[in-house]
XYZ file of C-alpha atoms in Angstrom:
201
model
C 0.138 0.141 -0.077
C 2.806 2.537 0.779
C 4.055 1.957 -2.907
C 7.647 1.322 -1.891
C 7.579 -2.263 -0.667
C 7.094 -5.743 -2.036
C 6.194 -8.585 0.428
C 6.666 -12.172 -0.999
C 6.757 -15.837 0.051
C 9.843 -17.843 -0.717
C 10.269 -21.539 -0.502
C 13.658 -22.905 1.085
C 13.623 -26.372 -0.522
C 12.238 -27.968 -3.815
C 11.749 -31.551 -2.978
C 9.614 -34.423 -2.303
C 8.930 -35.644 1.057
C 7.567 -39.233 -0.130
C 9.301 -41.236 -3.014
C 5.790 -41.666 -4.711
C 5.111 -37.700 -4.728
C 6.461 -35.207 -7.313
C 8.852 -32.537 -6.203
C 7.480 -29.209 -4.849
C 8.371 -26.158 -3.150
C 8.360 -26.381 0.793
C 9.789 -24.799 3.836
C 7.928 -21.305 3.106
C 8.759 -17.945 4.926
C 7.707 -14.526 4.125
C 10.233 -11.658 2.859
C 10.145 -8.085 1.967
C 12.151 -5.939 -0.323
C 12.090 -2.227 -1.432
C 10.688 -1.452 -4.905
C 14.162 -0.382 -5.935
C 15.693 -4.019 -5.068
C 17.396 -2.926 -1.738
C 16.767 -3.820 1.864
C 15.788 -7.386 1.399
C 14.570 -8.467 4.681
C 13.275 -12.160 6.033
C 10.403 -11.514 8.009
C 9.531 -14.924 9.547
C 11.506 -18.097 10.092
C 8.795 -20.831 10.310
C 9.783 -23.039 7.573
C 5.943 -23.729 6.676
C 4.958 -27.007 4.587
C 2.827 -24.591 2.370
C 2.051 -20.765 2.513
C 0.102 -19.078 -0.479
C -2.000 -16.055 -1.403
C -0.057 -13.094 0.573
C -2.030 -9.875 1.022
C -1.325 -6.857 2.987
C -4.043 -4.606 4.621
C -4.687 -1.101 3.077
C -3.042 0.378 6.252
C 0.040 -1.452 5.662
C -0.014 -3.016 9.508
C -1.026 -6.517 8.945
C -0.664 -9.455 6.518
C -3.107 -12.155 5.615
C -2.265 -15.634 4.103
C -2.967 -19.234 3.840
C -0.839 -22.095 5.279
C -1.242 -25.667 5.632
C -1.977 -27.143 8.777
C -3.291 -30.739 9.500
C -4.938 -31.119 6.179
C -6.567 -27.772 6.585
C -5.742 -24.224 5.115
C -6.423 -21.500 7.970
C -6.212 -17.841 7.232
C -3.296 -16.463 9.007
C -3.149 -12.743 10.207
C 0.258 -11.480 11.511
C 1.931 -7.998 11.854
C 3.448 -6.977 8.869
C 6.807 -6.944 10.257
C 6.418 -10.855 11.026
C 7.136 -10.283 14.754
C 4.947 -11.689 17.484
C 2.003 -14.088 17.342
C -0.370 -14.568 14.466
C -3.862 -15.715 14.533
C -5.627 -18.258 12.911
C -9.122 -18.135 11.192
C -11.234 -21.125 9.873
C -14.018 -19.958 7.926
C -17.615 -20.970 9.037
C -20.051 -22.146 6.697
C -21.213 -25.368 4.659
C -18.224 -27.010 3.027
C -17.335 -30.395 1.689
C -13.818 -29.877 2.667
C -11.929 -27.628 5.335
C -9.529 -26.699 2.710
C -9.786 -23.160 1.055
C -7.720 -21.919 -1.867
C -7.201 -18.325 -3.946
C -7.434 -15.921 -0.970
C -8.052 -12.447 -1.754
C -8.614 -9.314 0.715
C -11.215 -6.906 -0.086
C -10.295 -3.330 -0.453
C -11.753 -2.048 2.904
C -10.176 -5.042 4.707
C -13.722 -6.238 6.121
C -13.902 -9.455 4.167
C -12.056 -12.079 2.170
C -13.041 -13.992 -1.101
C -11.955 -17.756 -1.437
C -12.440 -21.078 -3.367
C -13.679 -24.079 -1.584
C -15.298 -27.273 -2.211
C -19.219 -27.197 -2.160
C -21.178 -29.088 0.306
C -23.360 -29.968 -2.341
C -20.424 -31.334 -4.594
C -21.489 -34.493 -6.028
C -19.773 -35.943 -9.601
C -16.402 -34.556 -8.419
C -14.777 -31.975 -6.200
C -16.663 -28.584 -7.290
C -14.885 -25.535 -6.383
C -17.299 -22.569 -5.782
C -16.561 -18.917 -4.898
C -17.482 -17.971 -1.027
C -16.989 -14.480 0.720
C -16.123 -14.382 4.512
C -16.674 -11.513 6.954
C -13.406 -11.176 8.769
C -15.068 -9.927 11.924
C -17.505 -12.770 12.279
C -15.908 -15.588 10.430
C -19.360 -16.396 8.585
C -18.961 -17.403 5.021
C -21.712 -17.034 1.936
C -21.450 -19.025 -1.284
C -21.718 -16.775 -4.071
C -21.769 -19.256 -7.141
C -23.442 -22.598 -7.814
C -21.368 -23.151 -10.998
C -20.402 -26.722 -10.206
C -17.089 -26.460 -11.861
C -13.829 -24.817 -10.612
C -13.314 -21.214 -9.452
C -10.218 -19.350 -9.124
C -8.261 -16.032 -8.814
C -10.961 -13.847 -7.279
C -10.263 -10.197 -7.227
C -12.380 -7.524 -5.597
C -13.585 -4.398 -7.482
C -12.402 -1.183 -5.985
C -15.435 0.982 -6.364
C -18.206 -1.425 -6.999
C -19.441 -4.356 -4.673
C -18.113 -6.827 -7.221
C -15.753 -9.809 -7.591
C -14.007 -10.966 -10.751
C -12.975 -14.496 -11.029
C -11.872 -17.313 -13.308
C -14.029 -20.292 -14.050
C -12.589 -23.667 -15.540
C -15.616 -24.510 -17.434
C -14.811 -27.719 -18.782
C -13.627 -29.131 -15.336
C -12.027 -31.501 -14.819
C -11.345 -32.204 -18.442
C -8.238 -31.443 -20.133
C -6.974 -29.267 -21.691
C -8.652 -26.659 -19.571
C -10.933 -24.119 -20.888
C -11.470 -20.761 -18.954
C -13.681 -17.716 -18.974
C -13.692 -14.600 -17.082
C -16.712 -13.798 -14.869
C -18.083 -11.273 -12.473
C -20.722 -11.281 -9.886
C -22.209 -8.945 -7.292
C -21.109 -9.509 -3.458
C -24.881 -10.499 -3.079
C -24.563 -13.300 -5.470
C -26.634 -11.786 -8.421
C -25.823 -10.297 -11.599
C -23.344 -13.164 -12.814
C -21.745 -12.081 -16.246
C -19.076 -13.285 -18.724
C -16.201 -11.022 -19.824
C -15.811 -11.911 -23.455
C -12.163 -11.162 -24.700
C -11.522 -10.853 -28.289
C -7.875 -12.133 -29.317
C -6.372 -10.705 -32.660
C -6.001 -13.282 -35.324
C -2.775 -14.739 -35.472
C -0.461 -13.285 -38.059
C 0.839 -15.827 -40.584
C 4.432 -14.930 -41.937
């Protein structure tokens, strides 16, 4: 928010903990660096198995992120300097699984959007879009698209969220479309993007 600092997640190792698993980044911590590349600083020393979706509050005082804990992904809130204790939030609502993904903080710091497996998921895991009040921890399901929702982004001046829908989930190769929805779950729209025809040389 101060336009001069960058906060990021960095893994300490790239390995597999099981001989049947693929190699992946692990032992995560949070770092900061000035926008000009100076003053690189390590803010945490936790070596977390998995961390993702780092956000900084608008006043620059706190950071939110997801971590892996006992097959769940709580929302963690900590001081932006990484010092002191951090709190863990588990969204309240109707979910098939306690795992959440693609955390996004609203511009007013009052709520977060995320993707989770719907309680009504029946054919395969269907990831829907949810919004949670950060004070009450109560969540509302915004979509019922029975597919795979990811990458939510809050509008800054409208009560809307933009997100990606994997419309042929779980088929491969994936086909995506960009969609918007009001925070009350109404006015679902698709944004059509026209790409220029490929030039043949």
